[in-house]
Amino acid sequence: MIVIGVLNLQGAVSEHYGITKKAIKNLNINAEVKSVRYADEVAECDGIIISGGESTVIGKIITRRGIDKTIKEKKIPVFGTCAGMVLLAKKTNFDQELLGIMDIEVIRNSYGRQVDSFEKKIKFLDRDFFGVFIRAPSLKDYDESKKDIEILSEFNNEIIAIKQGCNIAISFHPELTDDTFIHEYFIKEVLKCVE
Ligand code: GLN
């Protein structure tokens, strides 16, 4: 049995919880989704989802609670959306506390303010997907020397989804759609990573 934890600190947590539950059902595997708030709960998980929200707030809490240390020590795969992507990055254009486990650099709020949010048909791998962008970050750079980095999606010449090893960073919000494809993809990656 694998456990997928949705980090329940701030942001679009319940949406991720619901869609992950659906994804597990679709995959018909022995897995469970849990809402997690503290390092000891995170330590019990095989994969962690970090939602959109306010990366500065989530970053402060994860360092204060030692969640960052637990994830790094146990090498728990992380799937981050929007603010979650910011937290996965090694560097941003802002002075903030980060998880920093992916060799990527992002720019926060890169497409403008809340009113500049938009929805667009995109491709995730070869699959059509509906991209919901809300004060989304953009990927400024990634370490091309790292062989474990894979680009999963691009839009308007920007990388909007990227994977490094078992970690996945996505600038948009798949949890705000009914489409479980990307969550299923992450769960399958977790299965591979815990093997
Ligand atoms: N702009 C937010 C941040 O950098 C992310 C926005 C979101 O997650 N919808 O924290």
CSV table of N, CA, C and O in Angstrom, one decimal, residues 86-158:
chain,number,residue,atom,x,y,z
A,86,VAL,N,6.9,26.7,-7.0
A,86,VAL,CA,7.8,27.7,-6.5
A,86,VAL,C,8.7,27.1,-5.4
A,86,VAL,O,9.9,27.2,-5.3
A,87,LEU,N,8.0,26.3,-4.5
A,87,LEU,CA,8.7,25.7,-3.3
A,87,LEU,C,9.7,24.6,-3.7
A,87,LEU,O,10.7,24.4,-3.1
A,88,LEU,N,9.4,24.0,-4.8
A,88,LEU,CA,10.3,22.9,-5.3
A,88,LEU,C,11.6,23.5,-5.9
A,88,LEU,O,12.7,22.8,-5.9
A,89,ALA,N,11.6,24.8,-6.3
A,89,ALA,CA,12.7,25.4,-7.0
A,89,ALA,C,13.9,25.7,-6.0
A,89,ALA,O,13.7,25.9,-4.8
A,90,LYS,N,15.1,25.6,-6.6
A,90,LYS,CA,16.3,26.0,-5.8
A,90,LYS,C,16.3,27.5,-5.7
A,90,LYS,O,16.9,28.0,-4.7
A,91,LYS,N,15.7,28.2,-6.7
A,91,LYS,CA,15.9,29.7,-6.6
A,91,LYS,C,14.6,30.3,-7.2
A,91,LYS,O,14.0,29.8,-8.2
A,92,THR,N,14.2,31.5,-6.6
A,92,THR,CA,13.1,32.3,-7.2
A,92,THR,C,13.6,33.8,-7.2
A,92,THR,O,14.7,34.1,-6.7
A,93,ASN,N,12.7,34.6,-7.7
A,93,ASN,CA,13.1,36.0,-7.8
A,93,ASN,C,12.7,36.8,-6.5
A,93,ASN,O,12.4,37.9,-6.5
A,94,PHE,N,12.6,36.0,-5.4
A,94,PHE,CA,12.1,36.6,-4.2
A,94,PHE,C,12.9,35.9,-3.0
A,94,PHE,O,13.4,34.8,-3.2
A,95,ASP,N,13.0,36.7,-1.9
A,95,ASP,CA,13.7,36.1,-0.8
A,95,ASP,C,12.8,35.3,0.1
A,95,ASP,O,12.0,35.9,0.8
A,96,GLN,N,12.8,34.0,-0.1
A,96,GLN,CA,11.8,33.2,0.7
A,96,GLN,C,12.4,31.9,1.0
A,96,GLN,O,13.3,31.4,0.4
A,97,GLU,N,11.7,31.2,2.0
A,97,GLU,CA,12.1,29.9,2.4
A,97,GLU,C,11.6,28.8,1.4
A,97,GLU,O,10.4,28.9,1.1
A,98,LEU,N,12.5,28.0,0.9
A,98,LEU,CA,12.1,27.0,-0.2
A,98,LEU,C,12.4,25.6,0.3
A,98,LEU,O,13.3,25.4,1.1
A,99,LEU,N,11.8,24.7,-0.4
A,99,LEU,CA,12.1,23.3,-0.2
A,99,LEU,C,13.4,23.0,-1.1
A,99,LEU,O,14.3,22.4,-0.6
A,100,GLY,N,13.4,23.6,-2.3
A,100,GLY,CA,14.6,23.6,-3.1
A,100,GLY,C,15.2,22.2,-3.5
A,100,GLY,O,16.4,22.1,-3.5
A,101,ILE,N,14.3,21.3,-3.9
A,101,ILE,CA,14.9,20.0,-4.3
A,101,ILE,C,14.9,19.8,-5.8
A,101,ILE,O,15.2,18.7,-6.2
A,102,MET,N,14.5,20.8,-6.6
A,102,MET,CA,14.7,20.6,-8.0
A,102,MET,C,15.6,21.7,-8.6
A,102,MET,O,15.6,22.8,-8.1
A,103,ASP,N,16.4,21.3,-9.6
A,103,ASP,CA,17.4,22.3,-10.1
A,103,ASP,C,16.7,23.2,-11.1
A,103,ASP,O,17.1,23.1,-12.3
A,104,ILE,N,15.8,23.9,-10.6
A,104,ILE,CA,15.1,24.9,-11.5
A,104,ILE,C,15.0,26.2,-10.8
A,104,ILE,O,15.2,26.3,-9.6
A,105,GLU,N,14.9,27.3,-11.7
A,105,GLU,CA,14.7,28.6,-11.1
A,105,GLU,C,13.4,29.2,-11.7
A,105,GLU,O,13.1,29.1,-12.9
A,106,VAL,N,12.6,29.7,-10.8
A,106,VAL,CA,11.3,30.2,-11.3
A,106,VAL,C,11.1,31.7,-10.9
A,106,VAL,O,11.7,32.2,-10.0
A,107,ILE,N,10.2,32.3,-11.7
A,107,ILE,CA,9.8,33.6,-11.4
A,107,ILE,C,8.3,33.6,-10.9
A,107,ILE,O,7.4,33.1,-11.6
A,108,ARG,N,8.1,34.1,-9.7
A,108,ARG,CA,6.8,34.1,-9.2
A,108,ARG,C,5.8,35.1,-9.9
A,108,ARG,O,6.3,36.1,-10.4
A,109,ASN,N,4.6,34.8,-9.9
A,109,ASN,CA,3.5,35.7,-10.4
A,109,ASN,C,3.9,36.2,-11.8
A,109,ASN,O,3.7,37.4,-12.1
A,110,SER,N,4.4,35.3,-12.6
A,110,SER,CA,5.1,35.8,-13.8
A,110,SER,C,4.1,36.3,-14.9
A,110,SER,O,4.5,37.0,-15.8
A,111,TYR,N,2.9,35.8,-14.8
A,111,TYR,CA,1.9,36.2,-15.8
A,111,TYR,C,1.0,37.4,-15.3
A,111,TYR,O,0.0,37.7,-15.9
A,112,GLY,N,1.4,38.0,-14.2
A,112,GLY,CA,0.6,39.2,-13.8
A,112,GLY,C,-0.1,38.9,-12.5
A,112,GLY,O,0.1,37.9,-11.8
A,113,ARG,N,-1.1,39.7,-12.2
A,113,ARG,CA,-1.9,39.6,-11.0
A,113,ARG,C,-3.0,38.7,-11.1
A,113,ARG,O,-3.3,38.1,-12.2
A,114,GLN,N,-3.8,38.6,-10.0
A,114,GLN,CA,-4.9,37.6,-10.0
A,114,GLN,C,-5.9,37.9,-11.1
A,114,GLN,O,-6.4,36.9,-11.8
A,115,VAL,N,-6.1,39.1,-11.5
A,115,VAL,CA,-7.1,39.4,-12.6
A,115,VAL,C,-6.5,39.0,-14.0
A,115,VAL,O,-7.3,38.9,-14.9
A,116,ASP,N,-5.2,38.7,-14.0
A,116,ASP,CA,-4.6,38.2,-15.3
A,116,ASP,C,-4.6,36.7,-15.4
A,116,ASP,O,-4.0,36.1,-16.3
A,117,SER,N,-5.4,36.1,-14.5
A,117,SER,CA,-5.5,34.6,-14.5
A,117,SER,C,-6.1,34.2,-15.8
A,117,SER,O,-6.9,34.9,-16.4
A,118,PHE,N,-5.8,33.0,-16.3
A,118,PHE,CA,-6.4,32.6,-17.6
A,118,PHE,C,-6.4,31.0,-17.6
A,118,PHE,O,-5.8,30.3,-16.9
A,119,GLU,N,-7.3,30.6,-18.6
A,119,GLU,CA,-7.4,29.1,-18.8
A,119,GLU,C,-7.1,28.9,-20.3
A,119,GLU,O,-7.6,29.6,-21.1
A,120,LYS,N,-6.3,27.8,-20.5
A,120,LYS,CA,-5.9,27.5,-21.9
A,120,LYS,C,-5.8,26.0,-22.1
A,120,LYS,O,-5.4,25.3,-21.2
A,121,LYS,N,-6.2,25.6,-23.4
A,121,LYS,CA,-5.9,24.2,-23.7
A,121,LYS,C,-4.4,24.0,-23.9
A,121,LYS,O,-3.8,24.8,-24.6
A,122,ILE,N,-3.9,23.0,-23.2
A,122,ILE,CA,-2.5,22.8,-23.3
A,122,ILE,C,-2.3,21.3,-23.6
A,122,ILE,O,-3.2,20.5,-23.7
A,123,LYS,N,-1.0,20.9,-23.7
A,123,LYS,CA,-0.7,19.5,-23.8
A,123,LYS,C,0.2,19.1,-22.6
A,123,LYS,O,1.1,19.9,-22.3
A,124,PHE,N,-0.1,18.0,-22.0
A,124,PHE,CA,0.7,17.4,-21.0
A,124,PHE,C,1.2,16.1,-21.5
A,124,PHE,O,0.4,15.2,-21.8
A,125,LEU,N,2.5,16.0,-21.8
A,125,LEU,CA,3.1,14.9,-22.6
A,125,LEU,C,2.3,15.0,-23.9
A,125,LEU,O,2.2,16.0,-24.5
A,126,ASP,N,1.7,13.9,-24.3
A,126,ASP,CA,1.0,13.9,-25.6
A,126,ASP,C,-0.5,14.1,-25.4
A,126,ASP,O,-1.3,14.0,-26.4
A,127,ARG,N,-0.9,14.4,-24.2
A,127,ARG,CA,-2.3,14.4,-23.9
A,127,ARG,C,-2.9,15.8,-23.8
A,127,ARG,O,-2.2,16.7,-23.2
A,128,ASP,N,-4.1,16.0,-24.3
A,128,ASP,CA,-4.7,17.4,-24.2
A,128,ASP,C,-5.1,17.6,-22.7
A,128,ASP,O,-5.6,16.6,-22.1
A,129,PHE,N,-4.9,18.8,-22.2
A,129,PHE,CA,-5.3,19.1,-20.9
A,129,PHE,C,-5.7,20.5,-20.8
A,129,PHE,O,-5.4,21.3,-21.6
A,130,PHE,N,-6.5,20.8,-19.8
A,130,PHE,CA,-7.0,22.1,-19.6
A,130,PHE,C,-6.2,22.8,-18.5
A,130,PHE,O,-6.2,22.4,-17.3
A,131,GLY,N,-5.4,23.8,-18.9
A,131,GLY,CA,-4.5,24.5,-18.0
A,131,GLY,C,-5.2,25.7,-17.3
A,131,GLY,O,-5.7,26.6,-18.0
A,132,VAL,N,-5.2,25.7,-16.0
A,132,VAL,CA,-5.8,26.8,-15.3
A,132,VAL,C,-4.6,27.5,-14.6
A,132,VAL,O,-3.9,27.0,-13.8
A,133,PHE,N,-4.4,28.8,-15.0
A,133,PHE,CA,-3.2,29.5,-14.5
A,133,PHE,C,-3.7,30.7,-13.6
A,133,PHE,O,-4.4,31.6,-14.1
A,134,ILE,N,-3.3,30.6,-12.4
A,134,ILE,CA,-3.7,31.7,-11.4
A,134,ILE,C,-2.4,32.2,-10.8
A,134,ILE,O,-1.7,31.6,-10.0
A,135,ARG,N,-2.0,33.5,-11.1
A,135,ARG,CA,-0.8,34.1,-10.6
A,135,ARG,C,0.3,33.0,-10.7
A,135,ARG,O,1.1,32.8,-9.7
A,136,ALA,N,0.4,32.4,-11.9
A,136,ALA,CA,1.3,31.3,-12.0
A,136,ALA,C,2.8,31.7,-12.1
A,136,ALA,O,3.1,32.8,-12.6
A,137,PRO,N,3.7,30.8,-11.6
A,137,PRO,CA,5.1,31.1,-11.8
A,137,PRO,C,5.5,30.7,-13.2
A,137,PRO,O,4.8,29.9,-13.8
A,138,SER,N,6.6,31.2,-13.7
A,138,SER,CA,7.2,30.6,-14.9
A,138,SER,C,8.6,30.1,-14.6
A,138,SER,O,9.2,30.5,-13.7
A,139,LEU,N,9.0,29.2,-15.5
A,139,LEU,CA,10.3,28.6,-15.3
A,139,LEU,C,11.3,29.5,-16.0
A,139,LEU,O,11.3,29.7,-17.2
A,140,LYS,N,12.3,30.0,-15.3
A,140,LYS,CA,13.3,30.9,-15.9
A,140,LYS,C,14.4,30.1,-16.4
A,140,LYS,O,15.0,30.3,-17.5
A,141,ASP,N,14.8,29.0,-15.7
A,141,ASP,CA,15.9,28.3,-16.1
A,141,ASP,C,15.9,26.9,-15.4
A,141,ASP,O,15.3,26.7,-14.4
A,142,TYR,N,16.6,26.0,-16.0
A,142,TYR,CA,16.8,24.7,-15.3
A,142,TYR,C,18.2,24.2,-15.6
A,142,TYR,O,18.9,24.6,-16.6
A,143,ASP,N,18.8,23.3,-14.8
A,143,ASP,CA,20.1,22.9,-15.0
A,143,ASP,C,20.2,21.8,-16.0
A,143,ASP,O,19.8,20.6,-15.8
A,144,GLU,N,20.6,22.2,-17.2
A,144,GLU,CA,20.6,21.2,-18.4
A,144,GLU,C,21.6,20.1,-18.2
A,144,GLU,O,21.5,19.1,-18.9
A,145,SER,N,22.5,20.3,-17.2
A,145,SER,CA,23.5,19.2,-17.0
A,145,SER,C,22.9,18.0,-16.3
A,145,SER,O,23.5,16.9,-16.2
A,146,LYS,N,21.7,18.2,-15.7
A,146,LYS,CA,21.1,17.2,-14.9
A,146,LYS,C,20.3,16.2,-15.8
A,146,LYS,O,19.3,16.6,-16.4
A,147,LYS,N,20.8,15.0,-15.9
A,147,LYS,CA,20.2,14.0,-16.8
A,147,LYS,C,18.8,13.5,-16.4
A,147,LYS,O,18.1,13.0,-17.2
A,148,ASP,N,18.5,13.8,-15.1
A,148,ASP,CA,17.2,13.3,-14.7
A,148,ASP,C,16.1,14.3,-14.8
A,148,ASP,O,14.9,14.1,-14.4
A,149,ILE,N,16.3,15.4,-15.5
A,149,ILE,CA,15.3,16.4,-15.8
A,149,ILE,C,14.6,16.1,-17.1
A,149,ILE,O,15.2,15.7,-18.1
A,150,GLU,N,13.2,16.1,-17.0
A,150,GLU,CA,12.4,15.9,-18.2
A,150,GLU,C,11.3,17.0,-18.3
A,150,GLU,O,10.7,17.3,-17.3
A,151,ILE,N,11.2,17.5,-19.5
A,151,ILE,CA,10.2,18.6,-19.8
A,151,ILE,C,8.9,17.8,-20.1
A,151,ILE,O,8.8,17.0,-21.0
A,152,LEU,N,7.8,18.1,-19.3
A,152,LEU,CA,6.6,17.4,-19.5
A,152,LEU,C,5.5,18.3,-20.3
A,152,LEU,O,4.7,17.7,-21.0
A,153,SER,N,5.7,19.6,-20.3
A,153,SER,CA,4.7,20.4,-21.0
A,153,SER,C,5.3,21.8,-21.3
A,153,SER,O,6.0,22.4,-20.4
A,154,GLU,N,4.9,22.3,-22.4
A,154,GLU,CA,5.4,23.7,-22.8
A,154,GLU,C,4.1,24.4,-23.3
A,154,GLU,O,3.3,23.8,-24.0
A,155,PHE,N,4.1,25.7,-23.1
A,155,PHE,CA,3.1,26.5,-23.7
A,155,PHE,C,3.6,27.9,-24.0
A,155,PHE,O,4.3,28.5,-23.1
A,156,ASN,N,3.4,28.4,-25.2
A,156,ASN,CA,4.0,29.7,-25.6
A,156,ASN,C,5.5,29.8,-25.4
A,156,ASN,O,5.9,30.7,-24.8
A,157,ASN,N,6.2,28.7,-25.7
A,157,ASN,CA,7.6,28.7,-25.5
A,157,ASN,C,8.1,28.7,-24.1
A,157,ASN,O,9.2,29.0,-23.8
A,158,GLU,N,7.2,28.5,-23.2
A,158,GLU,CA,7.6,28.4,-21.8
A,158,GLU,C,7.4,27.0,-21.3
A,158,GLU,O,6.4,26.3,-21.6
